[in-house]
Structures are given as structure tokens and as C-alpha cells.
XYZ file of C-alpha atoms in Angstrom:
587
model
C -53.215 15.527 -41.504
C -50.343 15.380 -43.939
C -48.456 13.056 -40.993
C -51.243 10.407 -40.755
C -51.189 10.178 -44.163
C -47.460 9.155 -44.587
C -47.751 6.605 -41.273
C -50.410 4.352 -41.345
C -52.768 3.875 -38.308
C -51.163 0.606 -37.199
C -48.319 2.935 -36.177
C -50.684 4.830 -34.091
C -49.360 3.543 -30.811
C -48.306 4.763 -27.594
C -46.067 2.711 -24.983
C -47.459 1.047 -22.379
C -45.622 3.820 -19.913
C -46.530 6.132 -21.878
C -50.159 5.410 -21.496
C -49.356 5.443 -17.880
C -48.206 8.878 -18.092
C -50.933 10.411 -19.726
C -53.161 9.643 -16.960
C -51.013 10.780 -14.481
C -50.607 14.192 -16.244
C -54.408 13.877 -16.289
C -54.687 13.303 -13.003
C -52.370 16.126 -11.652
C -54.439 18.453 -13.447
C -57.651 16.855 -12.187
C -56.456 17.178 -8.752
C -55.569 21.126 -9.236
C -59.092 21.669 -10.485
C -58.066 22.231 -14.087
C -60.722 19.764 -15.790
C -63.724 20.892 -13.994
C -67.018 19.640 -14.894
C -68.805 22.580 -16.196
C -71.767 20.744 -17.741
C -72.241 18.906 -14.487
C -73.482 15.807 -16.600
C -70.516 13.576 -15.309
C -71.387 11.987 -11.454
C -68.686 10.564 -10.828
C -66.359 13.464 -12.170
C -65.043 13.504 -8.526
C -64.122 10.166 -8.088
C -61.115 9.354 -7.469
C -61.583 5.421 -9.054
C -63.266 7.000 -12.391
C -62.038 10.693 -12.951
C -63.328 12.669 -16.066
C -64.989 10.824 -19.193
C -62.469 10.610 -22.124
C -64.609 13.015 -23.911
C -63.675 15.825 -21.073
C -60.149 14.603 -21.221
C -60.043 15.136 -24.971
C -61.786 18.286 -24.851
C -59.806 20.002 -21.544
C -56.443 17.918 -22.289
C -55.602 15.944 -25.572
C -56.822 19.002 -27.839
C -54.983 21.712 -26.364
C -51.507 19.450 -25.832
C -51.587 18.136 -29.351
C -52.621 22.002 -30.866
C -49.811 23.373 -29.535
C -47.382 20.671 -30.949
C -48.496 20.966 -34.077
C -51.967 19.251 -34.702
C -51.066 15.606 -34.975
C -52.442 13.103 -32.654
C -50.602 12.372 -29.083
C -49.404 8.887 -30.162
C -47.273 10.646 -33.841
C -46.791 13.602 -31.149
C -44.843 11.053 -28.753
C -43.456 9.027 -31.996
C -43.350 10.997 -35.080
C -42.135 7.537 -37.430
C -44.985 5.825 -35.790
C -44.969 2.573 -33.323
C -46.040 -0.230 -34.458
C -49.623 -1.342 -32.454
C -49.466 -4.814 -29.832
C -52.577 -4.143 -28.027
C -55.843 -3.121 -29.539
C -58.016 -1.547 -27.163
C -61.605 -1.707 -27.375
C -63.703 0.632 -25.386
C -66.742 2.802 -25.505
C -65.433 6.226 -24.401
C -68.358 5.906 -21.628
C -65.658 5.557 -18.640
C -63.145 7.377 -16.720
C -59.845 7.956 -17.949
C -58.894 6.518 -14.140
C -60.734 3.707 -14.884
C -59.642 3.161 -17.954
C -56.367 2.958 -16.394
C -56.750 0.512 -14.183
C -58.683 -2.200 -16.816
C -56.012 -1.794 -19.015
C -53.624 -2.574 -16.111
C -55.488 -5.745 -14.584
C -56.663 -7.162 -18.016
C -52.933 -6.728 -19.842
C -51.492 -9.911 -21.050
C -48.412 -9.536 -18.824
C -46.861 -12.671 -20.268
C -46.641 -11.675 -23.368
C -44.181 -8.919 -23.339
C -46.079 -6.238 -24.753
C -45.442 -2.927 -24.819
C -47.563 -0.851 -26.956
C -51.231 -0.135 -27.536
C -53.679 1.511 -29.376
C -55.749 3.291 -27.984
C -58.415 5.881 -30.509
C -58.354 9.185 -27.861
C -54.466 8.714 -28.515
C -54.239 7.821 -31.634
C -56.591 9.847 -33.662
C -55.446 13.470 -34.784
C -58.722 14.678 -32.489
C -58.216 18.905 -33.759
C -58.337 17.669 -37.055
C -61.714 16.386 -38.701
C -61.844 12.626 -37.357
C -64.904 11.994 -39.876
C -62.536 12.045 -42.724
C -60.961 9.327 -41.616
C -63.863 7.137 -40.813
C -65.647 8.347 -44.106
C -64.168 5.376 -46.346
C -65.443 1.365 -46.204
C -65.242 0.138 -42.290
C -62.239 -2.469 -43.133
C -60.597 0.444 -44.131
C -60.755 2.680 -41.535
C -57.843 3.181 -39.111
C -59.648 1.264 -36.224
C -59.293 -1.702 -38.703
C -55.639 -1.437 -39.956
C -54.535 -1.514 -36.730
C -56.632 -4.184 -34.881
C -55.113 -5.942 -38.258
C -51.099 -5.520 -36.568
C -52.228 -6.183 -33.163
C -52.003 -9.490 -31.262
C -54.595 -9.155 -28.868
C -57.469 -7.030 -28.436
C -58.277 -5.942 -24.753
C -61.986 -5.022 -24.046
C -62.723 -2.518 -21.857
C -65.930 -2.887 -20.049
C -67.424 0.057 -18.469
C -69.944 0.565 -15.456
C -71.921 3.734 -17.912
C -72.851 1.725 -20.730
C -72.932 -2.137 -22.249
C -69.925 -1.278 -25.255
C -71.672 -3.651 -27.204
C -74.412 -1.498 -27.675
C -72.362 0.654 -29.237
C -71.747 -0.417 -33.456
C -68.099 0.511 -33.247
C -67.228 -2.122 -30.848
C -69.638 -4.951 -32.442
C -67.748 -4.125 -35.786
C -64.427 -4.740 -33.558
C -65.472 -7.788 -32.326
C -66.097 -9.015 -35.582
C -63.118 -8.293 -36.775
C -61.536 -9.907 -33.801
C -63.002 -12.988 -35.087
C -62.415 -12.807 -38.455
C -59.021 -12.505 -37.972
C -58.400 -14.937 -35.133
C -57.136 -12.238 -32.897
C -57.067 -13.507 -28.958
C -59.705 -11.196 -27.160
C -59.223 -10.755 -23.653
C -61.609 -9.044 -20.675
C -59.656 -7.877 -17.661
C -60.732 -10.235 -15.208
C -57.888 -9.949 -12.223
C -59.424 -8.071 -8.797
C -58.381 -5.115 -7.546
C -55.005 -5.070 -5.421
C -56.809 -3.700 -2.662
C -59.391 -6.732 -2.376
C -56.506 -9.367 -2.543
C -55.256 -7.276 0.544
C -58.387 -7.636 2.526
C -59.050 -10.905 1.748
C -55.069 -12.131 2.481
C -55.548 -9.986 5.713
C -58.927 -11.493 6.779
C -58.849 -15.169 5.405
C -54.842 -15.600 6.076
C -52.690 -13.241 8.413
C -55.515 -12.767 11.180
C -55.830 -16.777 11.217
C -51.998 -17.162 11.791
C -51.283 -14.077 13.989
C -54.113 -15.497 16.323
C -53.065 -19.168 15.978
C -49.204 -17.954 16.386
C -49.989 -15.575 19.996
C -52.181 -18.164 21.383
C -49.788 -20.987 20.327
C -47.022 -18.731 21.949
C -48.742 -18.627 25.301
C -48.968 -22.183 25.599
C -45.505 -22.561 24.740
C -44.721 -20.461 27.664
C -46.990 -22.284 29.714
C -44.633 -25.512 28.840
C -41.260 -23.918 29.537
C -41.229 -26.359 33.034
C -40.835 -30.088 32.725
C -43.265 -31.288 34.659
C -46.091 -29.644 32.817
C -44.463 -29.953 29.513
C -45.223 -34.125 30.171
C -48.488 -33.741 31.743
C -49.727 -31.470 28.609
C -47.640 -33.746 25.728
C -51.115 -36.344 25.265
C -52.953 -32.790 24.558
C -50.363 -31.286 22.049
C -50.263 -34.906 19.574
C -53.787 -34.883 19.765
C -54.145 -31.456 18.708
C -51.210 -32.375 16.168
C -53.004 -35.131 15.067
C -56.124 -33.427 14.882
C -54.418 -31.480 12.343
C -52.842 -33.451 10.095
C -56.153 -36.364 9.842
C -58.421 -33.318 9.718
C -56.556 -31.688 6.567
C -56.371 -35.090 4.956
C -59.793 -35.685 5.186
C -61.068 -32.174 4.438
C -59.118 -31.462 1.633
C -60.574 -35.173 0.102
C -63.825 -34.680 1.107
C -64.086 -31.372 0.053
C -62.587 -32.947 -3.959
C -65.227 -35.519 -3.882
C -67.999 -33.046 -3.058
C -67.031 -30.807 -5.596
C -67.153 -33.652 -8.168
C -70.261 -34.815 -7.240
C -71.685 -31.098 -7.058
C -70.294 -30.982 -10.628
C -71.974 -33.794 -12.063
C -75.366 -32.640 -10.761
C -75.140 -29.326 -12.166
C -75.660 -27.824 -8.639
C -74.326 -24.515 -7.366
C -71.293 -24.582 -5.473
C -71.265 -21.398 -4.033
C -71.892 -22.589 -0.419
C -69.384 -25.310 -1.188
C -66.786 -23.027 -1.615
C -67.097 -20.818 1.661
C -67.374 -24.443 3.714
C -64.008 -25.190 2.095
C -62.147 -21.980 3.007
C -63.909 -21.503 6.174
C -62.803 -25.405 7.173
C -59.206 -24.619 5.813
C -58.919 -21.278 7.925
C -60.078 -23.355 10.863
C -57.288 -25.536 10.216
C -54.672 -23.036 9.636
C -55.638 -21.416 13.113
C -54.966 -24.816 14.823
C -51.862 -25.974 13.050
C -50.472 -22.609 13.949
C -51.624 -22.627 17.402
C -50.025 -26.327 17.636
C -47.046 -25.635 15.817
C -44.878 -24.101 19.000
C -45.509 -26.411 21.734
C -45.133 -29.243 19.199
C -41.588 -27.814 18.778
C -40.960 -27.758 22.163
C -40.759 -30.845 22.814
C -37.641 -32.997 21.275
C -37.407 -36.791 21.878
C -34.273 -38.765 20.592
C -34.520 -40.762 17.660
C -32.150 -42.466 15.932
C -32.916 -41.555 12.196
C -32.429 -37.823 10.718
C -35.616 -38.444 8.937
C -37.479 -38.720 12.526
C -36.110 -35.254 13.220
C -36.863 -34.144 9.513
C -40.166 -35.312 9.625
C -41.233 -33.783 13.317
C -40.070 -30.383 12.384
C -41.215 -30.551 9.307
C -44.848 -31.795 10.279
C -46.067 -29.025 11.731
C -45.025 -26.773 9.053
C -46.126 -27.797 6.038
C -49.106 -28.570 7.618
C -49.387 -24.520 8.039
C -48.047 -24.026 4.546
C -50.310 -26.921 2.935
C -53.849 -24.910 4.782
C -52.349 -21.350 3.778
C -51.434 -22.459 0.111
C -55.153 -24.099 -0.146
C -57.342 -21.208 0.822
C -54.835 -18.688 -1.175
C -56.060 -20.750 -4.064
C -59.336 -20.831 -3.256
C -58.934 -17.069 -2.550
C -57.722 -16.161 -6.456
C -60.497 -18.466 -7.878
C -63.159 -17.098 -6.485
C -61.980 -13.353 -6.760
C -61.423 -14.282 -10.514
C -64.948 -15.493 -10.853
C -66.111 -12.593 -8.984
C -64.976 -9.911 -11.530
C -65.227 -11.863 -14.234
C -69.317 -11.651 -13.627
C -68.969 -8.287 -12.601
C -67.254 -7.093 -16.310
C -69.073 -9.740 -18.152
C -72.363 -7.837 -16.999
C -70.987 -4.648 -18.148
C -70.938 -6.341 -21.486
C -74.179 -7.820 -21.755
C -76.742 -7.106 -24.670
C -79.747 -8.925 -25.879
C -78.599 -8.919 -29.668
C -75.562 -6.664 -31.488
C -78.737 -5.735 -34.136
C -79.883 -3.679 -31.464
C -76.496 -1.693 -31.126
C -76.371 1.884 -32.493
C -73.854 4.481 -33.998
C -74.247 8.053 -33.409
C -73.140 8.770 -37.378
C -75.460 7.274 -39.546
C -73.414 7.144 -42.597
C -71.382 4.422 -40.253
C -74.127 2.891 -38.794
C -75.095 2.018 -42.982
C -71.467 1.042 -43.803
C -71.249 -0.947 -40.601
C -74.554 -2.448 -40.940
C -73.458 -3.575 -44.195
C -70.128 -5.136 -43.380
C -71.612 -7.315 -40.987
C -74.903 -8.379 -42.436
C -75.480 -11.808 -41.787
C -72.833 -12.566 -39.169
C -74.908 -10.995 -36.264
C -75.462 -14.608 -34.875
C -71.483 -15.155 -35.220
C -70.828 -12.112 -33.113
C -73.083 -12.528 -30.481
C -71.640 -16.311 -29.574
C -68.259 -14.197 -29.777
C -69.818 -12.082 -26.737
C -71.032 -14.567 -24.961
C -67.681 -16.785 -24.771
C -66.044 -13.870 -24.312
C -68.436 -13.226 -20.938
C -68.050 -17.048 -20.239
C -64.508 -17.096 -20.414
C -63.160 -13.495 -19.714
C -61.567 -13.814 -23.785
C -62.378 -15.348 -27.242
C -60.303 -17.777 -29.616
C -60.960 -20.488 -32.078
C -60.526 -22.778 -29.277
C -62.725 -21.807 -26.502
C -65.327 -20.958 -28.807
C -65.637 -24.474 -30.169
C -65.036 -25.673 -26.319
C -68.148 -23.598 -25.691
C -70.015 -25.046 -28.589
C -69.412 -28.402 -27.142
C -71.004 -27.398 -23.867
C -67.730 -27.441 -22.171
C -67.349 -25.116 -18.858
C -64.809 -22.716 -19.619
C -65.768 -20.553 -17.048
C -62.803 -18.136 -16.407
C -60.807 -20.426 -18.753
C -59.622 -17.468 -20.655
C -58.312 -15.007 -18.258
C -56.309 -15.247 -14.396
C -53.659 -13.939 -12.635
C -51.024 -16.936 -14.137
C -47.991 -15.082 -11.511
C -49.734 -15.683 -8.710
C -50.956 -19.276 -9.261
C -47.652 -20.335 -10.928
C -46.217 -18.967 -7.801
C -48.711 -21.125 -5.408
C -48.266 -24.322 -7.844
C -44.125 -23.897 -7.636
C -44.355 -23.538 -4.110
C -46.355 -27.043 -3.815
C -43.645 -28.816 -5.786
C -40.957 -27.338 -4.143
C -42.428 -28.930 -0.648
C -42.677 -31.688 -2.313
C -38.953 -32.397 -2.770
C -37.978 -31.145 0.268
C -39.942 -34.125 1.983
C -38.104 -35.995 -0.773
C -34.865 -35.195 -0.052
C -35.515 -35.215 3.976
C -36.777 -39.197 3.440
C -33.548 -40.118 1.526
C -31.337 -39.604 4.523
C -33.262 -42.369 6.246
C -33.396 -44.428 3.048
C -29.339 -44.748 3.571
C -29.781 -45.585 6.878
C -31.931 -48.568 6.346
C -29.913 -49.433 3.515
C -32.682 -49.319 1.325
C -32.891 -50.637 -2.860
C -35.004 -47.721 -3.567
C -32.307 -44.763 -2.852
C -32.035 -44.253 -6.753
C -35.808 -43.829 -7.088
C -35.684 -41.617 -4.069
C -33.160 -38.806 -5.928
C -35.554 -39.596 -9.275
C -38.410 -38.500 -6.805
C -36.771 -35.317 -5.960
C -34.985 -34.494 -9.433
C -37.972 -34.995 -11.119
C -40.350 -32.590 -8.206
C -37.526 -30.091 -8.393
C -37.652 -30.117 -12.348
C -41.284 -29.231 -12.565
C -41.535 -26.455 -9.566
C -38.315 -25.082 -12.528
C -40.032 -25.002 -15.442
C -43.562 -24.902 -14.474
C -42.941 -20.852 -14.716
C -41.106 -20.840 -17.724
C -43.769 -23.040 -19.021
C -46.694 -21.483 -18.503
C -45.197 -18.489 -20.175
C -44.220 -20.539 -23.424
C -48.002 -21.926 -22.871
C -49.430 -18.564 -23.035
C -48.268 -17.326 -26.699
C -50.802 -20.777 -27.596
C -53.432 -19.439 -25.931
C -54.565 -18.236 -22.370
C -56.633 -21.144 -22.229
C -53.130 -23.565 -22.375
C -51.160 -21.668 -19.819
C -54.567 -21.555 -17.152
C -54.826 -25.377 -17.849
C -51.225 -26.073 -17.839
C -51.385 -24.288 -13.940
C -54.978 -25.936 -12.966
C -53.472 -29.380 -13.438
C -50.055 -28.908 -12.162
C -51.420 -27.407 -9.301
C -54.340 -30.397 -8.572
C -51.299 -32.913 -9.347
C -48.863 -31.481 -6.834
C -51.460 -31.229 -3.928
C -51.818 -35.200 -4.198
C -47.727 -35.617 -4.671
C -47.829 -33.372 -1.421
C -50.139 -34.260 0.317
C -50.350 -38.578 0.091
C -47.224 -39.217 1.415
C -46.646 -36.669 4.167
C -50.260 -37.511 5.598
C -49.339 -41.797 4.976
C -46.131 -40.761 7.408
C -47.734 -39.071 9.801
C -49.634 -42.242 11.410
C -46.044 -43.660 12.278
C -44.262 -40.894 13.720
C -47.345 -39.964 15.964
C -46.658 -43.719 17.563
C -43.049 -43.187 17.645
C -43.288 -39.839 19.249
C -45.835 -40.381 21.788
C -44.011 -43.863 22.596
C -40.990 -42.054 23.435
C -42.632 -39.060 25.567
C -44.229 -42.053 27.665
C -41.100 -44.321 28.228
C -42.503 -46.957 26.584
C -40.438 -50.054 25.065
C -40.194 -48.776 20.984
C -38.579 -50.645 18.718
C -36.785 -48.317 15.800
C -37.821 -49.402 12.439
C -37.275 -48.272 8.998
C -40.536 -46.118 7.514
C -43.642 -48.452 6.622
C -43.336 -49.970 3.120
C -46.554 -48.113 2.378
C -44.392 -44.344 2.345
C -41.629 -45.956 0.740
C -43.938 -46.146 -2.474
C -45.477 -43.171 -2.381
C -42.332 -41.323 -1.878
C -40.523 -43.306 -4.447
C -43.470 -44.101 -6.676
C -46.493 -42.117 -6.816
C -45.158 -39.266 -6.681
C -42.560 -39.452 -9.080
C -45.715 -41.065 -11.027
C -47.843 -37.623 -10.169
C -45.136 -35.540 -11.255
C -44.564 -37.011 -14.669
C -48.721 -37.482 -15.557
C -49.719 -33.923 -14.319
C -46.544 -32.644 -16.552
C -48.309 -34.996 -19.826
C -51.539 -33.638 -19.294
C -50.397 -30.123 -18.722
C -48.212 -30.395 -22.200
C -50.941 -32.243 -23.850
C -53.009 -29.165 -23.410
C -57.239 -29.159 -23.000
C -57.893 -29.547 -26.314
C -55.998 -33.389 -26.394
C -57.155 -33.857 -22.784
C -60.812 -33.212 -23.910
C -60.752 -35.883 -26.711
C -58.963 -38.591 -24.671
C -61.785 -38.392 -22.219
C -64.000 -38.548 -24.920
C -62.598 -41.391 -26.643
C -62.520 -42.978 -23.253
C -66.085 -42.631 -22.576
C -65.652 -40.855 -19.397
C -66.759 -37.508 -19.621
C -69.104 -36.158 -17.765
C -72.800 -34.734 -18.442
C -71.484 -31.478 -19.801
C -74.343 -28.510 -19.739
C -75.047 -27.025 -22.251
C -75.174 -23.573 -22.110
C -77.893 -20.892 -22.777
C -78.980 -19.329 -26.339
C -78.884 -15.919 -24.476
C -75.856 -16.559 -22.093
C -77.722 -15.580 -19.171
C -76.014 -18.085 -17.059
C -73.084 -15.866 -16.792
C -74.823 -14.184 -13.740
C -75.009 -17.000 -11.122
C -72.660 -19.360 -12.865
C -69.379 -17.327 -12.314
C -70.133 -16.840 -8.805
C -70.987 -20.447 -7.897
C -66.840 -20.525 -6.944
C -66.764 -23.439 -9.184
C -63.459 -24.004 -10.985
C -62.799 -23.859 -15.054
C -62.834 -27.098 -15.994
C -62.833 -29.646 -18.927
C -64.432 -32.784 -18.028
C -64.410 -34.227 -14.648
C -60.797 -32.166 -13.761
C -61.590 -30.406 -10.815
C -59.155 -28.289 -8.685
C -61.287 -25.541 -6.916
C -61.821 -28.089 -3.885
């Protein structure tokens, strides 16, 4: 005791890899048999995914490790002078330690660069009288100090027990408000269901479109049939390119309209990917015997623009339903942990001392209402700040506002920009040719698209320390910007090189001319124009955004939500996108 008297609790941390390594040690002697389950009270003791409650692991491992060092707890075992605490976690001691384990990995603010947590089976000298500690006033108990330090507080939901029905964790929460501490849910799916849906949405789409698409092509490897089957292959081309146009608008202005009736867009969703992996399959399955065919032109943007064609086509369907892939996943946990969490009221939580049940009690008398509007924006949102609380207030959607997998969406977003000025820079060489005014405009177009696929990483990682709620924004709108900056001018130029190809395949009279005035400006205009808007809005944050729409008079009929946050259910699986206002980027 005489140690955790001369560090104070918000030293009580372990390392991120440390934490790590506990379990494993855990799990090795799990796996030998050594932390049997002699009550028999724990079913899923065998499980691989949840492993022994942390009351076994305390009991069969913590106790006897920390004894024989000495009595201290494991964190002052691992760091005698203490480590100061990042992460607070919040949990009800209900779960496996395997579980455990992997919340803490999937909801960990991986942005941030944190590196140590606090966690109470770690932290707490556990051979030593624990009640001593907790026998003082609540905001001075070690729980308390070192939330206090920490940055963010990570809340562990469990499949055993709601933790909010448990008075610890409503006095956390409270505290978590009090002290404007960011309060975050893990909310990113398992590695194993990205896999199967990448593998079942994605690479059996392609691997079917590219063998079929292969065969074809070696059905064209003669002359004669390769001209007899070209009118077949630009249709299906074309097929593709009008039919991802269209689809991909439709599929916006459904959503929007879906939105403003309040209606469930669950169905919505799975038409969108389901048209999208159609797509894929037959720009894949085009995308060889397109190839195979080469007229001359006379402009390096003709040959830019047929090899191209095809391709980003491919990349433009894959990058779509990969989006719409993370969404809905997101959305999908998030209702899953958020009804881990649910209670009717924090009055009815309980504590199994009652000396801290009355201290407790005490401590948060009269703020019962304020915690349980923290609970249910933290279910809404997957976390809990100043700002998404007052966005939920105003009957803004924030679904999954608070918590996503930022890597891989900054990733998908990049990757849009960076097609984006490669078309650019592939229009500019016919630009010279034609001896056009608007070359300058032409490297602003590409500067400025290669700019933002730069920083939009660094970005969102600057965005983050503000808030999760600025960095998913930030990513939302870049994303929804670069689809148009994309999309609008390769689809405008498609129309004309169709003509020019098939007019050249059929020995007709063509008559070279410089690209269509209309692809000029949306090369050297709009998108330069997208690039720089979705960058204002994405700096300008939700919080601005909101209020310009409001002083603009164009916001939509936001709902309000329910007193008892019951919408959290059927809401966060309607694959509808977090939004503020009329933004929409999930279709």
C-alpha cells in the first residue's frame, strides 16, 4: 500500500503493449488449462472470442503475479514511478478478458497517438484491501483522479450485462461530462467481417468479371471476329460508363429524398451496392476486349482517355461499394454495442457496496437527466462531447458521427482525388495540342486535386485532436466532393470518344477535333471549383456548416429524436449516412 500512496492513481497506467501482453500471457495459460472454470458459472469460459471473466483472471492470474512481486498492483509492478494515464477505460468487469481485448483494440483512438491506459484490474493493488481506497468521497477515489489526467474515456460494452446498470460506470459517465472528456464506444467491425464482405461484395465480382472478360478476349485474338464483335464491346462499354453515371445520381437523389421523408433506407442501401457490384462485374468483364482493340488517333489524350476509361470505371464501382461497405458495417456495430449499453434510467443502476451506492447516489443527485442524454448520444453517435450533444439537442442526425475507421476512408477519399488528377494531367497533353487558353487552369486543376488527396490525411489527423466528429465530417465531405470532381468530367468525355472510337473501327470519314467545350470546363473549372468548396466546408467544420444552412433557410426537417433513445435500434441499421442537414454521402 505504502507505493500507491506515494504515486497517485493517475499514474496507474499500463502501455498500450503492455495491455496486449497481459492477455496474451492470459491466454497461454488459458490454452494450457491453467484458469479452469471450477465454479462452472462462466458459459463462455471456452470461447475462444471471450475467454475467462476478469474476475477469474484476477483471481487465477493478477493476484498470484502481483503477490509474488511484492503486493503492488500490475500497472506500479510494470512501472514502479508510475505512468501517467491517456485512456480511461470504462467497463463493467462482466466480459472476457479476450473480449476486452479486442474493444479496446477496435474502439482506440488510433489518431491520437496514445499509448497508455487505465485500466482498474491493472491498476488497483487487488491483494491488498481495494475498499480502502474507494472508502473516501467518489471525486476522490482513484477511478476519479485518473479519468481527471486522461483524454478520452473508452467504454467498453459487454454482451453479459448493460454497464450502465452498474453505479460505477454512471458515476464515470458523469464525470466524463463534467469534465468535457471525449467519450468514445468502439464502433469499427471485426477484421474478419471486412474480409468476408471485401471477398463477397468485391474480389468474387472482379475475379468473375476478369475470367469471363479473359475468355472473350481470347475469343478476339483473330481479326475478323475482333470487327464483327467491336459494335458489342462499345455497347457493353457504354453500358458501363451511362449506367454508373446514372446509378450513382439516382441512387444521391433517392437517398435525399428518402432523407427528407424520414423513411428507412435500409433497402436503399443493398439496391445501391447490389447495382454497383453489377457494374463492377461488367466493367471488368469489358475491360479486356476493350483493350484489345487500338485505333489511331492523333491526340495522346485519345489514347489516355481509352485506356483510362475502362479503368477507372472499375476503380470508380470498387471505391463506391467499399464505401458503402465501411458505412454500413459501422452502423452495424454501432447498434450492436449501443444495445449493450441500453438502460431505461441510470436511477435504476446499482452498486454491490452500499456505502458507495450512498456516496454515489449523493454525488450525482439531480443530474440523472444529464447523464442519461450523455448515454443516449453516446449510443447515437458511438461517443459524447459538448458538440454532438448540443447537435443532438437540435435534432441533428449524428448517427455514427462520433466514431469510424478514419484510415480506411481517408484512404478511399485520397484515392478519389488522386484519379482525379491523373485525368487532369492526361487532358493537358491534348490541351497543348489544340493550343488551348486554358493550359494554366488545367495544371491549377491538377495542383490543386493533387494538394488535397496530400493533406486530406494529414488533415483529418489534425481534425481529430478537435473532435471525432471534425475529422468524420472533414472525410464525409471530401469524399462526396471528390466523387462529383471524378466523376462529371470523365462521364461528360465519354460521349465523344465513344463516337470517335466506333467511327474509326467502322472506316467512317471522322474529322479530329479538340475535346467539346463542355469537358474543357469541367476539367478546368468545376473541378478545380469542387476541390476548393469541399476543402472550405471540410475546414469550416459541422458546427459552421450547420449554422450557414440555417441562416440560409435550407435545412431540412430534422427529426427529432426520442425521450428514451429507442430509435437507436432500427435507425443505425437503416445504412443511412451521418449527416448534418441535407449532406448526404452514403448514396
Amino acid at each position: 500500500m505504502d507505493l500507491h500512496l506515494q504515486v497517485p492513481p493517475e499514474r496507474w497506467g499500463v502501455t498500450r503493449s503492455e495491455f496486449h501482453a497481459f492477455v496474451n500471457d492470459v491466454r497461454q495459460l488459458w490454452t494450457a488449462g491453467r484458469l479452469p472454470d471450477d465454479q462452472g458459472n462462466q458459459p463462455r469460459h471456452g470461447n475462444s472470442r471471450y475467454g475467462p471473466n476478469l474476475y477469474h483472471v484476477n483471481e487465477y492470474f493478477v493476484k498470484p503475479v502481483t503477490l509474488a512481486a511484492g503486493g503492488m498492483s500490475y500497472a506500479l509492478m510494470k512501472h514502479p514511478d508510475g505512468l501517467l494515464c491517456q485512456v480511461f477505460i470504462s467497463h463493467a468487469w462482466a466480459e472476457g478478458i479476450f473480449e476486452l481485448e479486442d474493444l479496446v483494440s477496435r474502439g482506440w483512438p488510433r489518431l491520437q497517438f496514445l499509448h497508455s491506459l487505465y485500466c482498474c484490474l491493472l491498476a488497483n493493488p487487488q491483494n491488498l484491501d481495494v475498499s480502502a481506497l474507494l472508502n473516501v468521497p467518489p471525486m476522490e477515489s482513484p477511478f476519479a483522479k485518473a479519468m481527471q489526467s486522461a483524454s478520452h474515456v473508452l467504454v467498453i460494452p459487454n454482451e453479459s450485462v448493460g454497464i450502465y446498470t452498474r453505479l460505477w460506470c454512471v458515476y464515470e459517465a458523469y464525470l466524463g461530462t463534467r469534465w468535457k472528456k471525449t467519450c468514445i464506444m468502439p464502433a469499427r467491425p471485426h477484421t474478419s467481417t471486412q474480409c468476408g464482405e471485401i471477398t463477397r461484395t468485391m474480389l468474387v465480382p472482379v475475379a468473375l468479371g476478369l475470367l469471363l472478360g479473359w475468355l472473350w478476349w481470347f475469343i478476339l485474338q483473330r481479326a475478323e471476329i475482333r470487327k464483327g464483335f467491336f459494335p458489342l464491346v462499345a455497347i457493353t462499354m457504354l453500358t458501363c460508363a451511362i449506367g454508373t453515371a446514372l446509378w450513382t445520381a439516382l441512387c444521391f437523389a433517392a437517398s435525399l429524398f428518402l432523407k427528407a421523408c424520414d423513411c428507412s433506407r435500409q433497402k436503399h442501401y443493398r439496391t445501391t451496392r447490389v447495382g454497383h457490384i453489377l457494374l463492377l462485374f461488367l466493367c471488368t468483364f469489358s475491360m479486356f476486349p476493350w483493350l484489345r482493340f487500338e485505333p489511331g488517333f492523333r491526340f495522346q489524350f485519345s489514347y489516355f482517355q481509352h485506356y483510362f476509361l475502362p479503368i477507372v470505371l472499375c476503380l470508380f464501382n470498387l471505391l463506391r461499394i467499399a464505401q458503402l461497405n465501411q458505412h454500413q458495417l459501422e452502423l452495424k456495430e454501432l447498434s450492436r454495442q449501443a444495445s449493450h449499453l441500453e438502460c431505461s434510467t441510470v436511477a435504476d443502476a446499482t452498486c454491490s457496496d452500499p456505502s458507495d451506492e450512498q456516496r454515489i447516489r449523493a454525488a450525482i443527485l439531480g443530474c440523472e437527466d444529464e447523464i442519461d442524454l450523455t448515454i443516449r448520444v453516446l449510443m447515437r453517435a458511438g461517443a459524447y462531447n459538448d458538440w454532438l450533444r448540443w447537435a443532438y439537442e437540435s435534432g441533428v442526425d449524428i448517427r455514427g458521427f462520433g466514431t469510424s475507421d478514419l484510415i480506411v476512408k481517408t484512404g478511399l477519399a485520397a484515392s478519389l482525388w488522386a484519379l482525379a488528377a491523373l485525368h487532369s494531367l492526361g487532358f493537358r497533353s491534348c490541351a497543348v495540342f489544340c493550343g488551348s487558353t486554358d493550359q494554366r487552369w488545367i495544371d491549377v486543376s491538377v495542383g490543386l486535386c493533387v494538394v488535397v488527396a496530400l493533406i486530406l490525411p494529414v488533415t483529418a489527423f489534425v481534425l481529430e485532436r478537435y473532435g471525432p466528429e471534425r475529422a468524420v465530417f472533414a472525410v464525409r465531405v471530401w469524399t462526396m466532393f471528390a466523387l462529383a470532381a471524378l466523376g462529371v468530367p470523365v462521364f461528360v468525355g465519354i460521349e465523344d470518344h465513344l463516337s470517335m472510337v466506333t467511327a474509326l473501327r467502322q472506316s467512317a470519314p471522322f474529322h479530329y477535333k479538340c475535346p467539346a467545350p463542355l469537358l474543357r470546363i469541367m476539367v478546368t473549372w468545376f473541378r478545380p471549383a469542387a476541390a476548393l468548396l469541399g476543402t472550405s466546408l471540410a475546414l469550416l467544420g459541422p458546427a459552421k456548416v450547420l449554422q450557414l444552412q440555417l441562416s440560409l433557410a435550407v435545412v431540412c426537417d430534422f427529426r427529432s429524436p426520442s425521450a428514451d433513445g429507442s430509435e437507436t435500434d432500427s435507425s443505425l441499421d437503416s445504412g443511412g449516412s451521418p449527416s448534418v442537414g441535407p449532406l448526404n454521402d452514403n448514396d
